[in-house]
Amino acid sequence: IPSSQSKYLEMHRVCLGRIILSLATRTMITPSTNEETLRACGIFLAQHYSSDLHALTSALLSKPPSVYEVCSIMANHTMDELDNAYATCDAYSNQLAAEYESGRALRLLLKLGFVNERPEFGVNRQWAETGDCYVLKLFRDFVFHQADETGRPILDLGHVVTALNKLDASDTEKIVLASRDGKAILVVSYAEVANCLENAYSELCAVSSEGQPTYGGETTADQSEMTHYG
């Protein structure tokens, strides 16, 4: 290494020592800092930080070691930093998983909202009242329109969250779906309801991509970005 470059590298290592000491002691260490301040900061560093950090800082400020020697001094703490980095990644992953689960529930709600009670779909005005869509209509009432024996609405958020989670997981648990007039009663599983939802939503998306007209003079293709959410 040319002498000029070696001199610059040595200066950089000294600057590294000043940065470490400044951060550790919250004192601005510059080339003009007096010896008394450096000594006081060194004592503070030795009292509050590891002996390895103190030795590294002292070496950088007095007789700067080579890069390989610096790496050798820091090697004992490399795995600790790596563990901390992995722990941080795990924490971020857990946060992302929580947001993802919330997104799955929202996706189910959007699909149910798009499918339920759409008599304008295609040429079949009764599409939302028969087959898979009728099951989904009854399931919507089962989740959101519960009532007690006196007819008062039941606002049970726990029931809603549990039902949506089981629907998302295609649970095999059986539930009883009844029409509002009590004349129609169906016994189905969450897995069967999930299958009905996917079939009905896929059919709706297929028609949307074809650009078939709906009510109000608009086309379902105009709403393709929303209907293909999820």
mmCIF file of C-alpha atoms in Angstrom:
data_model
loop_
_atom_site.group_PDB
_atom_site.id
_atom_site.type_symbol
_atom_site.label_atom_id
_atom_site.label_comp_id
_atom_site.label_asym_id
_atom_site.label_seq_id
_atom_site.Cartn_x
_atom_site.Cartn_y
_atom_site.Cartn_z
ATOM 1 C CA ILE A 1 0.000 0.000 0.000
ATOM 2 C CA PRO A 2 1.442 3.419 -0.888
ATOM 3 C CA SER A 3 2.470 5.449 2.138
ATOM 4 C CA SER A 4 -0.098 8.165 1.380
ATOM 5 C CA GLN A 5 -2.924 5.637 1.246
ATOM 6 C CA SER A 6 -1.693 3.931 4.416
ATOM 7 C CA LYS A 7 -1.723 7.308 6.140
ATOM 8 C CA TYR A 8 -5.326 7.913 5.103
ATOM 9 C CA LEU A 9 -6.370 4.457 6.323
ATOM 10 C CA GLU A 10 -4.728 5.108 9.680
ATOM 11 C CA MET A 11 -6.520 8.452 9.924
ATOM 12 C CA HIS A 12 -9.832 6.740 9.201
ATOM 13 C CA ARG A 13 -9.236 4.235 11.997
ATOM 14 C CA VAL A 14 -8.510 7.087 14.413
ATOM 15 C CA CYS A 15 -11.762 8.747 13.313
ATOM 16 C CA LEU A 16 -13.566 5.480 14.015
ATOM 17 C CA GLY A 17 -12.219 5.533 17.565
ATOM 18 C CA ARG A 18 -13.429 9.100 18.025
ATOM 19 C CA ILE A 19 -16.883 8.206 16.734
ATOM 20 C CA ILE A 20 -17.163 5.235 19.117
ATOM 21 C CA LEU A 21 -16.045 7.336 22.072
ATOM 22 C CA SER A 22 -18.391 10.187 21.126
ATOM 23 C CA LEU A 23 -21.403 7.872 20.867
ATOM 24 C CA ALA A 24 -20.575 6.031 24.085
ATOM 25 C CA THR A 25 -20.015 9.145 26.194
ATOM 26 C CA ARG A 26 -22.302 11.613 24.391
ATOM 27 C CA THR A 27 -19.329 13.947 24.077
ATOM 28 C CA MET A 28 -18.112 15.416 20.821
ATOM 29 C CA ILE A 29 -14.565 14.108 20.384
ATOM 30 C CA THR A 30 -12.521 16.029 17.824
ATOM 31 C CA PRO A 31 -8.813 16.278 17.001
ATOM 32 C CA SER A 32 -8.680 19.349 19.226
ATOM 33 C CA THR A 33 -10.173 17.630 22.300
ATOM 34 C CA ASN A 34 -7.788 17.964 25.257
ATOM 35 C CA GLU A 35 -6.179 15.046 27.059
ATOM 36 C CA GLU A 36 -8.167 15.589 30.260
ATOM 37 C CA THR A 37 -11.468 15.185 28.420
ATOM 38 C CA LEU A 38 -10.198 12.099 26.586
ATOM 39 C CA ARG A 39 -9.055 10.580 29.911
ATOM 40 C CA ALA A 40 -12.438 11.256 31.543
ATOM 41 C CA CYS A 41 -14.287 9.777 28.584
ATOM 42 C CA GLY A 42 -12.008 6.744 28.667
ATOM 43 C CA ILE A 43 -12.801 6.155 32.345
ATOM 44 C CA PHE A 44 -16.524 6.485 31.663
ATOM 45 C CA LEU A 45 -16.235 3.994 28.787
ATOM 46 C CA ALA A 46 -14.383 1.483 30.982
ATOM 47 C CA GLN A 47 -17.009 1.759 33.746
ATOM 48 C CA HIS A 48 -20.127 1.442 31.617
ATOM 49 C CA TYR A 49 -19.145 -0.697 28.619
ATOM 50 C CA SER A 50 -17.381 -3.973 27.926
ATOM 51 C CA SER A 51 -13.639 -4.360 28.255
ATOM 52 C CA ASP A 52 -13.447 -5.296 24.569
ATOM 53 C CA LEU A 53 -15.031 -2.009 23.486
ATOM 54 C CA HIS A 54 -12.742 -0.067 25.807
ATOM 55 C CA ALA A 55 -9.671 -1.880 24.490
ATOM 56 C CA LEU A 56 -10.739 -1.340 20.875
ATOM 57 C CA THR A 57 -11.384 2.375 21.389
ATOM 58 C CA SER A 58 -8.125 2.907 23.245
ATOM 59 C CA ALA A 59 -6.206 1.109 20.490
ATOM 60 C CA LEU A 60 -7.868 3.120 17.737
ATOM 61 C CA LEU A 61 -7.066 6.429 19.442
ATOM 62 C CA SER A 62 -3.473 5.634 20.441
ATOM 63 C CA LYS A 63 -1.862 3.239 17.975
ATOM 64 C CA PRO A 64 -4.469 2.356 15.340
ATOM 65 C CA PRO A 65 -4.482 -1.380 14.611
ATOM 66 C CA SER A 66 -4.944 -2.827 11.144
ATOM 67 C CA VAL A 67 -8.395 -3.630 9.788
ATOM 68 C CA TYR A 68 -7.769 -7.333 10.411
ATOM 69 C CA GLU A 69 -6.868 -6.660 14.025
ATOM 70 C CA VAL A 70 -10.029 -4.592 14.466
ATOM 71 C CA CYS A 71 -12.096 -7.478 13.049
ATOM 72 C CA SER A 72 -10.333 -9.898 15.379
ATOM 73 C CA ILE A 73 -11.217 -7.771 18.409
ATOM 74 C CA MET A 74 -14.861 -7.529 17.312
ATOM 75 C CA ALA A 75 -15.219 -11.215 16.383
ATOM 76 C CA ASN A 76 -16.434 -12.249 19.853
ATOM 77 C CA HIS A 77 -19.484 -9.987 19.497
ATOM 78 C CA THR A 78 -20.303 -10.802 15.875
ATOM 79 C CA MET A 79 -22.660 -13.672 16.751
ATOM 80 C CA ASP A 80 -24.445 -11.513 19.317
ATOM 81 C CA GLU A 81 -25.137 -8.889 16.677
ATOM 82 C CA LEU A 82 -26.258 -11.592 14.264
ATOM 83 C CA ASP A 83 -28.658 -12.987 16.874
ATOM 84 C CA ASN A 84 -30.068 -9.519 17.449
ATOM 85 C CA ALA A 85 -30.511 -9.027 13.721
ATOM 86 C CA TYR A 86 -32.398 -12.327 13.420
ATOM 87 C CA ALA A 87 -34.541 -11.453 16.432
ATOM 88 C CA THR A 88 -35.454 -8.152 14.790
ATOM 89 C CA CYS A 89 -36.365 -9.972 11.568
ATOM 90 C CA ASP A 90 -38.558 -12.383 13.546
ATOM 91 C CA ALA A 91 -40.327 -9.468 15.220
ATOM 92 C CA TYR A 92 -40.984 -7.851 11.839
ATOM 93 C CA SER A 93 -42.260 -11.181 10.503
ATOM 94 C CA ASN A 94 -44.687 -11.516 13.416
ATOM 95 C CA GLN A 95 -45.979 -7.997 12.819
ATOM 96 C CA LEU A 96 -46.376 -8.728 9.122
ATOM 97 C CA ALA A 97 -48.224 -11.951 9.904
ATOM 98 C CA ALA A 98 -50.654 -10.058 12.129
ATOM 99 C CA GLU A 99 -51.330 -7.528 9.364
ATOM 100 C CA TYR A 100 -51.661 -10.345 6.844
ATOM 101 C CA GLU A 101 -54.278 -12.084 8.965
ATOM 102 C CA SER A 102 -56.231 -8.830 9.181
ATOM 103 C CA GLY A 103 -55.980 -8.561 5.405
ATOM 104 C CA ARG A 104 -57.391 -12.057 4.958
ATOM 105 C CA ALA A 105 -60.485 -11.155 6.979
ATOM 106 C CA LEU A 106 -60.923 -7.982 4.934
ATOM 107 C CA ARG A 107 -60.630 -9.970 1.704
ATOM 108 C CA LEU A 108 -63.389 -12.311 2.843
ATOM 109 C CA LEU A 109 -65.628 -9.378 3.744
ATOM 110 C CA LEU A 110 -65.044 -7.770 0.353
ATOM 111 C CA LYS A 111 -65.832 -10.968 -1.507
ATOM 112 C CA LEU A 112 -69.041 -11.448 0.480
ATOM 113 C CA GLY A 113 -69.976 -7.830 -0.195
ATOM 114 C CA PHE A 114 -69.404 -8.176 -3.930
ATOM 115 C CA VAL A 115 -71.361 -11.426 -4.237
ATOM 116 C CA ASN A 116 -74.323 -10.985 -1.889
ATOM 117 C CA GLU A 117 -77.587 -9.744 -3.407
ATOM 118 C CA ARG A 118 -76.532 -8.736 -6.912
ATOM 119 C CA PRO A 119 -79.737 -9.260 -8.950
ATOM 120 C CA GLU A 120 -78.268 -7.137 -11.751
ATOM 121 C CA PHE A 121 -75.675 -9.815 -12.565
ATOM 122 C CA GLY A 122 -75.788 -10.739 -16.255
ATOM 123 C CA VAL A 123 -79.142 -11.798 -17.651
ATOM 124 C CA ASN A 124 -80.033 -13.889 -14.618
ATOM 125 C CA ARG A 125 -81.934 -11.548 -12.305
ATOM 126 C CA GLN A 126 -82.169 -14.271 -9.637
ATOM 127 C CA TRP A 127 -78.435 -15.117 -9.621
ATOM 128 C CA ALA A 128 -77.940 -13.854 -6.066
ATOM 129 C CA GLU A 129 -80.987 -15.727 -4.734
ATOM 130 C CA THR A 130 -80.180 -19.268 -5.834
ATOM 131 C CA GLY A 131 -77.466 -21.905 -5.490
ATOM 132 C CA ASP A 132 -74.133 -20.859 -3.991
ATOM 133 C CA CYS A 133 -75.204 -17.245 -3.596
ATOM 134 C CA TYR A 134 -78.253 -18.197 -1.547
ATOM 135 C CA VAL A 135 -75.994 -20.097 0.851
ATOM 136 C CA LEU A 136 -73.766 -17.027 1.110
ATOM 137 C CA LYS A 137 -76.766 -14.799 1.793
ATOM 138 C CA LEU A 138 -77.837 -17.039 4.669
ATOM 139 C CA PHE A 139 -74.244 -17.156 5.921
ATOM 140 C CA ARG A 140 -74.122 -13.349 5.900
ATOM 141 C CA ASP A 141 -77.206 -13.305 8.118
ATOM 142 C CA PHE A 142 -75.652 -15.982 10.354
ATOM 143 C CA VAL A 143 -72.517 -13.872 10.868
ATOM 144 C CA PHE A 144 -73.874 -10.338 11.072
ATOM 145 C CA HIS A 145 -77.630 -10.505 11.685
ATOM 146 C CA GLN A 146 -77.898 -12.605 14.830
ATOM 147 C CA ALA A 147 -80.853 -11.829 17.114
ATOM 148 C CA ASP A 148 -82.062 -13.081 20.491
ATOM 149 C CA GLU A 149 -85.437 -14.657 21.260
ATOM 150 C CA THR A 150 -87.060 -11.226 21.591
ATOM 151 C CA GLY A 151 -85.763 -10.053 18.218
ATOM 152 C CA ARG A 152 -83.137 -7.689 19.590
ATOM 153 C CA PRO A 153 -79.914 -7.600 17.506
ATOM 154 C CA ILE A 154 -76.854 -9.357 18.906
ATOM 155 C CA LEU A 155 -73.636 -7.443 18.259
ATOM 156 C CA ASP A 156 -71.074 -10.121 19.083
ATOM 157 C CA LEU A 157 -67.702 -9.227 17.571
ATOM 158 C CA GLY A 158 -66.221 -12.476 18.863
ATOM 159 C CA HIS A 159 -68.786 -14.467 16.894
ATOM 160 C CA VAL A 160 -68.001 -12.483 13.720
ATOM 161 C CA VAL A 161 -64.228 -12.931 14.025
ATOM 162 C CA THR A 162 -64.548 -16.633 14.852
ATOM 163 C CA ALA A 163 -66.886 -17.272 11.930
ATOM 164 C CA LEU A 164 -64.629 -15.441 9.452
ATOM 165 C CA ASN A 165 -61.534 -17.269 10.718
ATOM 166 C CA LYS A 166 -63.255 -20.634 10.328
ATOM 167 C CA LEU A 167 -64.450 -19.638 6.863
ATOM 168 C CA ASP A 168 -60.920 -18.653 5.888
ATOM 169 C CA ALA A 169 -59.577 -21.968 7.207
ATOM 170 C CA SER A 170 -62.376 -23.960 5.485
ATOM 171 C CA ASP A 171 -63.244 -25.595 8.797
ATOM 172 C CA THR A 172 -65.286 -28.793 8.627
ATOM 173 C CA GLU A 173 -67.500 -27.699 11.531
ATOM 174 C CA LYS A 174 -71.208 -27.787 10.664
ATOM 175 C CA ILE A 175 -73.466 -24.766 11.176
ATOM 176 C CA VAL A 176 -77.197 -24.194 10.738
ATOM 177 C CA LEU A 177 -78.250 -21.476 8.310
ATOM 178 C CA ALA A 178 -81.858 -20.322 8.322
ATOM 179 C CA SER A 179 -83.781 -17.878 6.190
ATOM 180 C CA ARG A 180 -85.312 -14.847 7.848
ATOM 181 C CA ASP A 181 -88.823 -16.281 7.584
ATOM 182 C CA GLY A 182 -87.647 -19.633 8.981
ATOM 183 C CA LYS A 183 -88.946 -21.593 5.991
ATOM 184 C CA ALA A 184 -85.522 -22.635 4.725
ATOM 185 C CA ILE A 185 -82.923 -24.318 6.921
ATOM 186 C CA LEU A 186 -79.557 -25.569 5.678
ATOM 187 C CA VAL A 187 -76.873 -27.528 7.517
ATOM 188 C CA VAL A 188 -73.494 -26.819 5.944
ATOM 189 C CA SER A 189 -69.842 -26.692 6.951
ATOM 190 C CA TYR A 190 -67.586 -23.682 6.795
ATOM 191 C CA ALA A 191 -65.627 -25.525 4.112
ATOM 192 C CA GLU A 192 -68.754 -25.787 1.965
ATOM 193 C CA VAL A 193 -69.508 -22.100 2.477
ATOM 194 C CA ALA A 194 -65.919 -21.235 1.506
ATOM 195 C CA ASN A 195 -66.312 -23.302 -1.656
ATOM 196 C CA CYS A 196 -69.569 -21.492 -2.489
ATOM 197 C CA LEU A 197 -67.845 -18.144 -1.968
ATOM 198 C CA GLU A 198 -64.936 -19.000 -4.252
ATOM 199 C CA ASN A 199 -67.262 -20.333 -6.968
ATOM 200 C CA ALA A 200 -69.560 -17.313 -6.881
ATOM 201 C CA TYR A 201 -66.709 -14.807 -6.741
ATOM 202 C CA SER A 202 -64.857 -16.532 -9.596
ATOM 203 C CA GLU A 203 -68.002 -16.436 -11.688
ATOM 204 C CA LEU A 204 -68.441 -12.749 -10.921
ATOM 205 C CA CYS A 205 -64.810 -12.010 -11.829
ATOM 206 C CA ALA A 206 -65.163 -13.922 -15.102
ATOM 207 C CA VAL A 207 -68.115 -11.794 -16.149
ATOM 208 C CA SER A 208 -66.327 -8.637 -15.011
ATOM 209 C CA SER A 209 -63.346 -9.395 -17.261
ATOM 210 C CA GLU A 210 -65.706 -9.920 -20.195
ATOM 211 C CA GLY A 211 -67.136 -6.424 -19.691
ATOM 212 C CA GLN A 212 -70.794 -7.435 -19.565
ATOM 213 C CA PRO A 213 -73.138 -4.533 -18.719
ATOM 214 C CA THR A 214 -74.675 -4.100 -15.289
ATOM 215 C CA TYR A 215 -77.135 -1.637 -13.891
ATOM 216 C CA GLY A 216 -76.748 2.134 -14.122
ATOM 217 C CA GLY A 217 -75.178 2.079 -17.599
ATOM 218 C CA GLU A 218 -71.793 1.032 -16.184
ATOM 219 C CA THR A 219 -69.888 -2.097 -16.994
ATOM 220 C CA THR A 220 -68.397 -4.501 -14.547
ATOM 221 C CA ALA A 221 -65.115 -4.097 -16.415
ATOM 222 C CA ASP A 222 -65.043 -0.494 -15.146
ATOM 223 C CA GLN A 223 -64.814 -1.973 -11.643
ATOM 224 C CA SER A 224 -62.265 -4.692 -12.447
ATOM 225 C CA GLU A 225 -59.604 -3.330 -10.117
ATOM 226 C CA MET A 226 -61.923 -3.597 -7.140
ATOM 227 C CA THR A 227 -63.502 -6.923 -8.050
ATOM 228 C CA HIS A 228 -60.156 -8.614 -8.463
ATOM 229 C CA TYR A 229 -58.931 -7.585 -5.021
ATOM 230 C CA GLY A 230 -57.470 -10.655 -3.352
#
